[in-house]
GROMACS .gro file of C-alpha atoms in nm:
model
  454
    1PHE     CA    1   0.000   0.000   0.000
    2CYS     CA    2   0.164   0.322  -0.121
    3GLY     CA    3   0.087   0.685  -0.064
    4LYS     CA    4   0.198   0.951  -0.310
    5GLY     CA    5   0.485   1.103  -0.113
    6ASN     CA    6   0.843   0.991  -0.057
    7ASN     CA    7   0.728   0.702   0.163
    8GLY     CA    8   0.515   0.577  -0.125
    9GLY     CA    9   0.817   0.614  -0.352
   10ASP     CA   10   1.012   0.389  -0.115
   11GLY     CA   11   0.728   0.136  -0.134
   12LEU     CA   12   0.741   0.136  -0.514
   13ALA     CA   13   1.120   0.091  -0.509
   14ILE     CA   14   1.084  -0.202  -0.268
   15THR     CA   15   0.821  -0.351  -0.501
   16ARG     CA   16   1.065  -0.350  -0.791
   17GLN     CA   17   1.329  -0.524  -0.579
   18LEU     CA   18   1.081  -0.788  -0.462
   19ILE     CA   19   0.972  -0.859  -0.820
   20ILE     CA   20   1.334  -0.902  -0.924
   21ARG     CA   21   1.372  -1.158  -0.645
   22GLY     CA   22   1.074  -1.358  -0.765
   23PHE     CA   23   0.801  -1.251  -0.521
   24THR     CA   24   0.441  -1.202  -0.630
   25VAL     CA   25   0.360  -0.839  -0.551
   26LYS     CA   26   0.049  -0.630  -0.593
   27VAL     CA   27   0.084  -0.259  -0.536
   28TYR     CA   28  -0.214  -0.048  -0.433
   29VAL     CA   29  -0.154   0.324  -0.475
   30ILE     CA   30  -0.407   0.527  -0.277
   31ASN     CA   31  -0.526   0.828  -0.477
   32TYR     CA   32  -0.598   1.057  -0.183
   33THR     CA   33  -0.437   1.365  -0.342
   34ALA     CA   34  -0.347   1.500  -0.684
   35ASN     CA   35   0.002   1.589  -0.561
   36GLU     CA   36   0.297   1.355  -0.609
   37SER     CA   37   0.649   1.387  -0.471
   38PRO     CA   38   0.928   1.370  -0.732
   39ASP     CA   39   1.057   1.053  -0.568
   40PHE     CA   40   0.717   0.889  -0.600
   41THR     CA   41   0.683   0.986  -0.967
   42ILE     CA   42   1.028   0.854  -1.058
   43ASN     CA   43   0.965   0.517  -0.892
   44LEU     CA   44   0.612   0.493  -1.035
   45ASN     CA   45   0.745   0.532  -1.389
   46ARG     CA   46   1.017   0.275  -1.325
   47LEU     CA   47   0.763   0.023  -1.200
   48LYS     CA   48   0.540   0.083  -1.503
   49GLU     CA   49   0.836   0.000  -1.726
   50GLN     CA   50   0.923  -0.310  -1.524
   51LYS     CA   51   0.580  -0.467  -1.455
   52GLU     CA   52   0.282  -0.238  -1.497
   53GLU     CA   53   0.032  -0.519  -1.427
   54ALA     CA   54   0.149  -0.522  -1.064
   55LEU     CA   55   0.017  -0.168  -1.024
   56HIS     CA   56  -0.335  -0.089  -0.900
   57PHE     CA   57  -0.491   0.246  -0.809
   58ILE     CA   58  -0.752   0.288  -0.537
   59ASN     CA   59  -0.953   0.599  -0.624
   60ASP     CA   60  -1.260   0.542  -0.409
   61GLU     CA   61  -1.343   0.374  -0.080
   62SER     CA   62  -1.575   0.130  -0.259
   63GLU     CA   63  -1.277  -0.017  -0.447
   64ILE     CA   64  -1.108  -0.138  -0.128
   65LYS     CA   65  -1.329  -0.449  -0.126
   66ASN     CA   66  -1.159  -0.560  -0.450
   67ILE     CA   67  -0.821  -0.597  -0.276
   68GLU     CA   68  -0.718  -0.963  -0.272
   69LEU     CA   69  -0.559  -1.115   0.037
   70ASN     CA   70  -0.479  -1.482   0.101
   71GLU     CA   71  -0.313  -1.696   0.368
   72SER     CA   72   0.040  -1.608   0.250
   73THR     CA   73  -0.018  -1.234   0.214
   74ILE     CA   74   0.230  -0.998   0.381
   75ILE     CA   75   0.133  -0.632   0.387
   76LEU     CA   76   0.389  -0.356   0.333
   77ASP     CA   77   0.275  -0.021   0.464
   78ALA     CA   78   0.428   0.268   0.266
   79LEU     CA   79   0.140   0.512   0.288
   80LEU     CA   80   0.279   0.794   0.501
   81GLY     CA   81   0.625   0.869   0.639
   82THR     CA   82   0.777   1.115   0.882
   83GLY     CA   83   0.598   1.422   0.746
   84VAL     CA   84   0.265   1.343   0.912
   85ASN     CA   85   0.122   1.620   1.131
   86LYS     CA   86  -0.246   1.526   1.142
   87SER     CA   87  -0.449   1.207   1.159
   88PRO     CA   88  -0.525   1.047   0.820
   89GLU     CA   89  -0.876   1.114   0.694
   90GLY     CA   90  -1.103   0.997   0.415
   91ILE     CA   91  -0.985   0.713   0.196
   92LEU     CA   92  -0.647   0.695   0.377
   93SER     CA   93  -0.825   0.640   0.706
   94VAL     CA   94  -1.042   0.365   0.556
   95VAL     CA   95  -0.740   0.188   0.404
   96ILE     CA   96  -0.548   0.198   0.734
   97ASN     CA   97  -0.846   0.051   0.920
   98TYR     CA   98  -0.867  -0.219   0.651
   99ILE     CA   99  -0.497  -0.301   0.700
  100ASN     CA  100  -0.535  -0.320   1.077
  101LYS     CA  101  -0.836  -0.553   1.050
  102SER     CA  102  -0.663  -0.784   0.801
  103LYS     CA  103  -0.481  -0.980   1.075
  104LYS     CA  104  -0.183  -1.012   0.840
  105HIS     CA  105   0.186  -0.962   0.910
  106ILE     CA  106   0.236  -0.589   0.854
  107ILE     CA  107   0.573  -0.436   0.771
  108SER     CA  108   0.580  -0.057   0.794
  109ILE     CA  109   0.844   0.129   0.597
  110ASP     CA  110   1.023   0.397   0.804
  111MET     CA  111   0.707   0.481   1.006
  112PRO     CA  112   0.374   0.314   1.079
  113SER     CA  113   0.149   0.534   0.870
  114GLY     CA  114  -0.029   0.798   1.076
  115LEU     CA  115   0.218   0.792   1.366
  116TYR     CA  116   0.377   1.128   1.447
  117PRO     CA  117   0.758   1.099   1.460
  118ASP     CA  118   0.827   1.333   1.752
  119SER     CA  119   0.502   1.427   1.924
  120ALA     CA  120   0.205   1.255   2.083
  121ASN     CA  121  -0.085   1.119   1.882
  122SER     CA  122  -0.432   1.121   2.034
  123GLU     CA  123  -0.603   0.792   2.114
  124LYS     CA  124  -0.853   0.856   1.832
  125ASP     CA  125  -0.588   0.899   1.559
  126VAL     CA  126  -0.587   0.640   1.281
  127ILE     CA  127  -0.248   0.462   1.277
  128VAL     CA  128  -0.120   0.142   1.121
  129ARG     CA  129  -0.046  -0.121   1.387
  130SER     CA  130   0.271  -0.267   1.243
  131SER     CA  131   0.414  -0.609   1.321
  132ILE     CA  132   0.760  -0.465   1.254
  133THR     CA  133   0.881  -0.126   1.138
  134LEU     CA  134   1.189  -0.103   0.917
  135THR     CA  135   1.309   0.249   0.983
  136PHE     CA  136   1.586   0.442   0.811
  137GLN     CA  137   1.915   0.537   0.975
  138PHE     CA  138   1.783   0.619   1.326
  139PRO     CA  139   1.496   0.523   1.557
  140LYS     CA  140   1.223   0.785   1.563
  141LEU     CA  141   1.142   0.947   1.898
  142SER     CA  142   0.788   0.812   1.899
  143PHE     CA  143   0.918   0.452   1.878
  144LEU     CA  144   1.080   0.496   2.219
  145MET     CA  145   0.764   0.603   2.401
  146PRO     CA  146   0.563   0.346   2.600
  147GLN     CA  147   0.233   0.481   2.467
  148ASN     CA  148   0.324   0.355   2.118
  149GLN     CA  149   0.417  -0.001   2.210
  150GLU     CA  150   0.113  -0.147   2.027
  151ARG     CA  151   0.186   0.058   1.715
  152VAL     CA  152   0.559  -0.017   1.708
  153PRO     CA  153   0.608  -0.346   1.892
  154VAL     CA  154   0.934  -0.410   1.707
  155PHE     CA  155   1.157  -0.190   1.493
  156SER     CA  156   1.480  -0.246   1.306
  157VAL     CA  157   1.711   0.037   1.199
  158LEU     CA  158   1.838   0.017   0.841
  159ASP     CA  159   2.154   0.206   0.746
  160ILE     CA  160   2.077   0.377   0.415
  161GLY     CA  161   2.419   0.537   0.383
  162LEU     CA  162   2.353   0.893   0.490
  163SER     CA  163   2.668   1.104   0.518
  164LYS     CA  164   2.830   1.058   0.858
  165ASP     CA  165   2.972   1.411   0.840
  166PHE     CA  166   2.624   1.548   0.776
  167ILE     CA  167   2.480   1.346   1.065
  168LEU     CA  168   2.745   1.476   1.304
  169SER     CA  169   2.681   1.834   1.191
  170GLU     CA  170   2.314   1.813   1.284
  171SER     CA  171   2.220   1.935   1.632
  172THR     CA  172   1.996   1.724   1.857
  173ASN     CA  173   1.917   1.673   2.222
  174ASN     CA  174   1.811   1.309   2.178
  175TYR     CA  175   2.057   1.019   2.162
  176PHE     CA  176   2.012   0.642   2.128
  177VAL     CA  177   2.288   0.482   2.336
  178THR     CA  178   2.474   0.183   2.193
  179LYS     CA  179   2.785  -0.009   2.293
  180SER     CA  180   3.012   0.194   2.064
  181ASP     CA  181   2.901   0.516   2.234
  182LEU     CA  182   3.006   0.390   2.577
  183GLN     CA  183   3.335   0.215   2.504
  184PRO     CA  184   3.537   0.540   2.492
  185LEU     CA  185   3.413   0.620   2.846
  186LEU     CA  186   3.537   0.297   3.006
  187LYS     CA  187   3.818   0.284   3.260
  188GLU     CA  188   4.055  -0.012   3.271
  189ARG     CA  189   4.162  -0.154   3.608
  190THR     CA  190   4.535  -0.089   3.640
  191LYS     CA  191   4.799  -0.343   3.743
  192PHE     CA  192   4.912  -0.168   4.064
  193SER     CA  193   4.567  -0.061   4.182
  194HIS     CA  194   4.420  -0.170   4.518
  195LYS     CA  195   4.077  -0.163   4.679
  196GLY     CA  196   4.120   0.202   4.774
  197THR     CA  197   4.171   0.287   4.409
  198TYR     CA  198   3.812   0.190   4.335
  199GLY     CA  199   3.645   0.377   4.614
  200HIS     CA  200   3.433   0.317   4.920
  201ALA     CA  201   3.057   0.311   4.861
  202LEU     CA  202   2.782   0.356   5.119
  203LEU     CA  203   2.443   0.193   5.064
  204VAL     CA  204   2.162   0.302   5.296
  205SER     CA  205   1.897   0.037   5.250
  206GLY     CA  206   1.649  -0.201   5.404
  207SER     CA  207   1.379  -0.218   5.670
  208TYR     CA  208   1.192  -0.497   5.844
  209GLY     CA  209   1.061  -0.731   5.574
  210LYS     CA  210   1.257  -0.556   5.298
  211MET     CA  211   1.616  -0.661   5.365
  212GLY     CA  212   1.622  -0.833   5.027
  213ALA     CA  213   1.646  -0.491   4.862
  214ALA     CA  214   1.967  -0.420   5.054
  215VAL     CA  215   2.112  -0.760   4.961
  216ILE     CA  216   2.034  -0.715   4.591
  217ALA     CA  217   2.170  -0.359   4.568
  218ALA     CA  218   2.484  -0.452   4.763
  219ARG     CA  219   2.563  -0.749   4.541
  220ALA     CA  220   2.513  -0.539   4.229
  221CYS     CA  221   2.742  -0.268   4.367
  222LEU     CA  222   3.027  -0.510   4.435
  223ARG     CA  223   2.979  -0.683   4.099
  224SER     CA  224   3.019  -0.340   3.938
  225GLY     CA  225   3.370  -0.294   4.069
  226ALA     CA  226   3.351  -0.087   4.387
  227GLY     CA  227   3.663  -0.135   4.596
  228MET     CA  228   3.474  -0.138   4.926
  229LEU     CA  229   3.112  -0.127   5.027
  230THR     CA  230   2.945  -0.048   5.358
  231VAL     CA  231   2.574  -0.121   5.389
  232HIS     CA  232   2.387   0.073   5.657
  233VAL     CA  233   2.084  -0.130   5.767
  234PRO     CA  234   1.848  -0.163   6.065
  235LYS     CA  235   1.999  -0.359   6.351
  236ASN     CA  236   1.795  -0.670   6.274
  237GLY     CA  237   1.940  -0.679   5.921
  238VAL     CA  238   2.306  -0.706   6.021
  239GLU     CA  239   2.318  -1.085   6.032
  240ILE     CA  240   2.129  -1.113   5.704
  241LEU     CA  241   2.386  -0.893   5.530
  242GLN     CA  242   2.690  -1.056   5.690
  243VAL     CA  243   2.574  -1.402   5.585
  244SER     CA  244   2.444  -1.304   5.239
  245ILE     CA  245   2.733  -1.081   5.133
  246PRO     CA  246   3.051  -1.150   5.327
  247GLU     CA  247   3.242  -0.915   5.095
  248ALA     CA  248   3.048  -0.612   5.227
  249MET     CA  249   3.093  -0.431   5.557
  250VAL     CA  250   2.782  -0.360   5.760
  251SER     CA  251   2.686  -0.054   5.965
  252ALA     CA  252   2.404  -0.110   6.213
  253ASP     CA  253   2.136   0.149   6.274
  254GLU     CA  254   2.034   0.192   6.638
  255ASN     CA  255   1.676   0.100   6.543
  256ASN     CA  256   1.585  -0.266   6.498
  257LYS     CA  257   1.336  -0.229   6.212
  258MET     CA  258   1.406   0.089   6.019
  259ILE     CA  259   1.674   0.341   5.926
  260THR     CA  260   1.676   0.633   6.169
  261THR     CA  261   2.041   0.743   6.172
  262LEU     CA  262   2.334   0.779   5.934
  263PRO     CA  263   2.695   0.676   5.982
  264LYS     CA  264   2.961   0.944   5.946
  265LEU     CA  265   2.967   1.026   5.577
  266ASP     CA  266   3.326   1.149   5.542
  267ALA     CA  267   3.471   0.806   5.461
  268TYR     CA  268   3.260   0.744   5.150
  269ASP     CA  269   3.313   0.836   4.786
  270ALA     CA  270   2.956   0.769   4.674
  271ILE     CA  271   2.623   0.709   4.847
  272ALA     CA  272   2.300   0.540   4.742
  273VAL     CA  273   1.987   0.554   4.953
  274GLY     CA  274   1.636   0.424   4.912
  275PRO     CA  275   1.590   0.054   4.834
  276GLY     CA  276   1.355  -0.091   5.093
  277ILE     CA  277   1.395   0.185   5.354
  278GLY     CA  278   1.025   0.265   5.387
  279THR     CA  279   0.875   0.610   5.438
  280GLU     CA  280   0.833   0.627   5.816
  281LYS     CA  281   0.873   0.969   5.980
  282ASP     CA  282   1.192   0.862   6.157
  283THR     CA  283   1.339   0.759   5.821
  284GLU     CA  284   1.248   1.092   5.664
  285VAL     CA  285   1.485   1.256   5.912
  286ILE     CA  286   1.790   1.085   5.766
  287MET     CA  287   1.699   1.212   5.419
  288LYS     CA  288   1.710   1.568   5.549
  289GLN     CA  289   2.046   1.502   5.714
  290LEU     CA  290   2.188   1.341   5.404
  291LEU     CA  291   2.087   1.624   5.173
  292ASN     CA  292   2.207   1.891   5.416
  293TYR     CA  293   2.545   1.744   5.505
  294GLY     CA  294   2.642   1.493   5.236
  295SER     CA  295   2.865   1.618   4.955
  296GLN     CA  296   2.935   1.286   4.780
  297ASN     CA  297   2.793   1.166   4.450
  298LEU     CA  298   2.444   1.050   4.534
  299VAL     CA  299   2.188   0.801   4.399
  300LEU     CA  300   1.827   0.828   4.519
  301ASP     CA  301   1.589   0.543   4.444
  302ALA     CA  302   1.263   0.382   4.557
  303ASP     CA  303   1.151   0.500   4.901
  304ALA     CA  304   1.402   0.785   4.900
  305LEU     CA  305   1.207   0.923   4.604
  306ASN     CA  306   0.876   0.864   4.781
  307ILE     CA  307   1.006   1.059   5.081
  308LEU     CA  308   1.098   1.345   4.846
  309SER     CA  309   0.747   1.328   4.696
  310ASN     CA  310   0.601   1.371   5.046
  311ASN     CA  311   0.847   1.649   5.135
  312LYS     CA  312   0.903   1.848   4.815
  313THR     CA  313   1.085   2.127   5.001
  314LEU     CA  314   1.379   1.883   5.022
  315LEU     CA  315   1.423   1.903   4.645
  316SER     CA  316   1.594   2.239   4.682
  317PHE     CA  317   1.873   2.066   4.878
  318LEU     CA  318   1.961   1.810   4.612
  319PRO     CA  319   2.336   1.818   4.544
  320ALA     CA  320   2.455   1.889   4.191
  321ASP     CA  321   2.429   1.588   3.960
  322ALA     CA  322   2.233   1.379   4.208
  323ILE     CA  323   2.097   1.074   4.027
  324LEU     CA  324   1.726   1.003   4.070
  325THR     CA  325   1.600   0.669   3.936
  326PRO     CA  326   1.218   0.672   3.936
  327HIS     CA  327   0.980   0.451   3.745
  328VAL     CA  328   0.687   0.629   3.584
  329LYS     CA  329   0.455   0.631   3.887
  330GLU     CA  330   0.734   0.745   4.119
  331PHE     CA  331   0.818   1.027   3.881
  332ASP     CA  332   0.456   1.139   3.856
  333ARG     CA  333   0.430   1.141   4.235
  334LEU     CA  334   0.744   1.352   4.243
  335THR     CA  335   0.610   1.599   3.983
  336GLN     CA  336   0.256   1.572   3.844
  337THR     CA  337   0.023   1.342   3.653
  338HIS     CA  338   0.090   1.332   3.278
  339GLY     CA  339  -0.145   1.274   2.988
  340ASN     CA  340   0.119   1.123   2.762
  341ASP     CA  341   0.483   1.019   2.756
  342PHE     CA  342   0.601   1.323   2.559
  343ASP     CA  343   0.463   1.554   2.828
  344ARG     CA  344   0.633   1.341   3.095
  345LEU     CA  345   0.966   1.368   2.913
  346GLN     CA  346   0.928   1.745   2.891
  347THR     CA  347   0.861   1.763   3.265
  348ALA     CA  348   1.168   1.547   3.330
  349LYS     CA  349   1.381   1.790   3.127
  350GLU     CA  350   1.244   2.088   3.318
  351PHE     CA  351   1.289   1.909   3.653
  352SER     CA  352   1.647   1.808   3.569
  353LEU     CA  353   1.736   2.164   3.470
  354LYS     CA  354   1.567   2.323   3.773
  355HIS     CA  355   1.729   2.093   4.028
  356ASN     CA  356   2.055   2.029   3.840
  357CYS     CA  357   2.005   1.653   3.872
  358ILE     CA  358   2.003   1.347   3.648
  359ILE     CA  359   1.670   1.171   3.598
  360VAL     CA  360   1.667   0.802   3.506
  361LEU     CA  361   1.309   0.740   3.394
  362LYS     CA  362   1.300   0.361   3.404
  363GLY     CA  363   1.121   0.145   3.150
  364ALA     CA  364   1.171   0.014   2.799
  365PHE     CA  365   1.435   0.240   2.636
  366THR     CA  366   1.503   0.397   2.977
  367GLN     CA  367   1.529   0.775   2.940
  368ILE     CA  368   1.832   0.938   3.100
  369VAL     CA  369   1.770   1.311   3.125
  370MET     CA  370   2.068   1.539   3.187
  371PRO     CA  371   2.057   1.893   3.329
  372ASP     CA  372   2.187   2.033   2.997
  373GLY     CA  373   1.870   1.915   2.821
  374ASN     CA  374   2.020   1.611   2.653
  375VAL     CA  375   1.822   1.289   2.670
  376PHE     CA  376   1.981   0.946   2.625
  377PHE     CA  377   1.758   0.651   2.538
  378ASN     CA  378   1.900   0.314   2.638
  379SER     CA  379   1.911   0.039   2.377
  380THR     CA  380   1.940  -0.265   2.605
  381GLY     CA  381   1.695  -0.451   2.826
  382ASN     CA  382   1.378  -0.656   2.790
  383PRO     CA  383   1.045  -0.716   2.972
  384GLY     CA  384   1.218  -0.964   3.203
  385LEU     CA  385   1.324  -0.656   3.401
  386ALA     CA  386   0.960  -0.589   3.492
  387LYS     CA  387   0.996  -0.751   3.831
  388GLY     CA  388   1.067  -0.648   4.189
  389GLY     CA  389   1.438  -0.608   4.259
  390SER     CA  390   1.540  -0.489   3.913
  391GLY     CA  391   1.552  -0.127   4.027
  392ASP     CA  392   1.757  -0.219   4.334
  393THR     CA  393   2.004  -0.389   4.101
  394LEU     CA  394   2.036  -0.074   3.889
  395THR     CA  395   2.092   0.139   4.200
  396GLY     CA  396   2.375  -0.090   4.309
  397ILE     CA  397   2.538  -0.087   3.966
  398ILE     CA  398   2.538   0.293   3.944
  399LEU     CA  399   2.668   0.321   4.302
  400GLY     CA  400   2.955   0.084   4.221
  401LEU     CA  401   3.050   0.287   3.914
  402LEU     CA  402   3.039   0.615   4.108
  403ALA     CA  403   3.265   0.467   4.376
  404ARG     CA  404   3.512   0.364   4.107
  405GLY     CA  405   3.548   0.726   3.999
  406TYR     CA  406   3.309   0.761   3.708
  407ASN     CA  407   3.135   1.097   3.717
  408PRO     CA  408   2.754   1.089   3.755
  409PRO     CA  409   2.663   1.122   3.383
  410LYS     CA  410   2.905   0.847   3.277
  411ALA     CA  411   2.814   0.620   3.569
  412THR     CA  412   2.447   0.656   3.482
  413LEU     CA  413   2.487   0.589   3.110
  414ILE     CA  414   2.713   0.286   3.163
  415GLY     CA  415   2.506   0.155   3.455
  416VAL     CA  416   2.174   0.162   3.272
  417PHE     CA  417   2.326   0.001   2.962
  418VAL     CA  418   2.502  -0.279   3.154
  419HIS     CA  419   2.189  -0.345   3.360
  420GLY     CA  420   1.986  -0.398   3.043
  421LEU     CA  421   2.263  -0.597   2.876
  422ALA     CA  422   2.280  -0.837   3.171
  423ALA     CA  423   1.903  -0.888   3.140
  424ASP     CA  424   1.943  -0.956   2.768
  425LEU     CA  425   2.206  -1.220   2.846
  426CYS     CA  426   1.962  -1.378   3.093
  427ALA     CA  427   1.692  -1.386   2.825
  428LYS     CA  428   1.917  -1.598   2.603
  429LYS     CA  429   1.928  -1.869   2.870
  430MET     CA  430   1.580  -1.854   3.026
  431SER     CA  431   1.230  -1.722   2.970
  432LYS     CA  432   1.176  -1.355   3.040
  433GLU     CA  433   0.908  -1.450   3.291
  434SER     CA  434   1.168  -1.636   3.497
  435ILE     CA  435   1.439  -1.369   3.522
  436LEU     CA  436   1.514  -1.262   3.880
  437ALA     CA  437   1.723  -0.972   4.005
  438SER     CA  438   1.977  -1.226   4.129
  439ASP     CA  439   2.001  -1.369   3.775
  440ILE     CA  440   2.080  -1.022   3.640
  441ILE     CA  441   2.354  -0.976   3.900
  442GLU     CA  442   2.507  -1.313   3.808
  443LYS     CA  443   2.528  -1.196   3.445
  444LEU     CA  444   2.698  -0.865   3.528
  445PRO     CA  445   3.051  -1.007   3.485
  446LYS     CA  446   2.963  -1.125   3.134
  447ALA     CA  447   2.787  -0.796   3.055
  448PHE     CA  448   3.087  -0.586   3.157
  449ASP     CA  449   3.312  -0.820   2.960
  450LYS     CA  450   3.100  -0.775   2.646
  451LEU     CA  451   3.098  -0.399   2.691
  452TYR     CA  452   3.478  -0.383   2.713
  453LYS     CA  453   3.535  -0.607   2.410
  454SER     CA  454   3.507  -0.460   2.063
   0.00000   0.00000   0.00000
């Protein structure tokens, strides 16, 4: 199905290639406008010369019933590309609804027709629901938004040979992070280094019934290369930590069931707080102390974020480049309710700038929002991460990288990527339903190894 713009021209060019390769192809050009792009016209004339009988024009909605589909039919959607700025209407709308109801495998070329590339569609907009989208050169921003998961369940990026110099000369605030982007940032462990070389991390975590969060985050931190780790937990969690993670040191809170005090902070290079700590009033006190007196690189996750949501005046005390790792609901509690993912991203950019912090908005293609307005979309990970403990693992990884001396932006980018990569390695060995946080931690050595190797 071809429109009459450049996307339709691509569809006609693909048709010619398929015919050359021996496929049976019928092309339906939708006559929704008298205008044709030059690219469409060129490829239309070429197809007429090659095999004009493959070409069919749909001039009226009543002609759609004459379209022939069978059990082996695959639909290629080349109706509309990246230039869409309003929902398809008229005959285009009818054709798209016909495609969606066909229950066939649908391949969209560059964009699912009707989807806006960089802004939010409304729920009523008519959009092709592709099985896979073959997009040119780069993912489109809309592909990376959760609200479009049914429209773009899978996409593959095709390199069409655009000039690398031209690409680099173009300005953007949105980046899709891959392995090659991160390798220049990596630090090698040196021959004469010692545990002090790789820093001393402090993890403030756990409460009665939630000591597993402290165990998970601590293991992830040590697997990420921290030289030393102290875990500050309620008194009743000391034995759990000592038995579960003998490599970590443990600091005992004076309270049996919750965190109510902090150890002296001077000895630590990086601090993470939040996994499993709860939101009791006595625990809120330590958040105020930490933000007032701590000067180390800081990661705030889980209940630490919920405490901030309940005490928004504390936001003004966030240290520069503090790393906040909310999932969508935690972020909305911290800011406001959002009607769509594009609005949420805009709020995250404004929040990051206002408070000079890094926002890690967790989910598929996790969005890492920097105070300078740049947004980095992560390319690793899978739905196996949608399970309790995954966020605690990420907190531990980032903490370990901070302790090692990575600055907050680099620690965040590397941490999020490695976290997802470890989950992808798990998915090769087990079902995504079965992946546990402990499985992800066990794959961290392999994930770091793959990241370092070219």
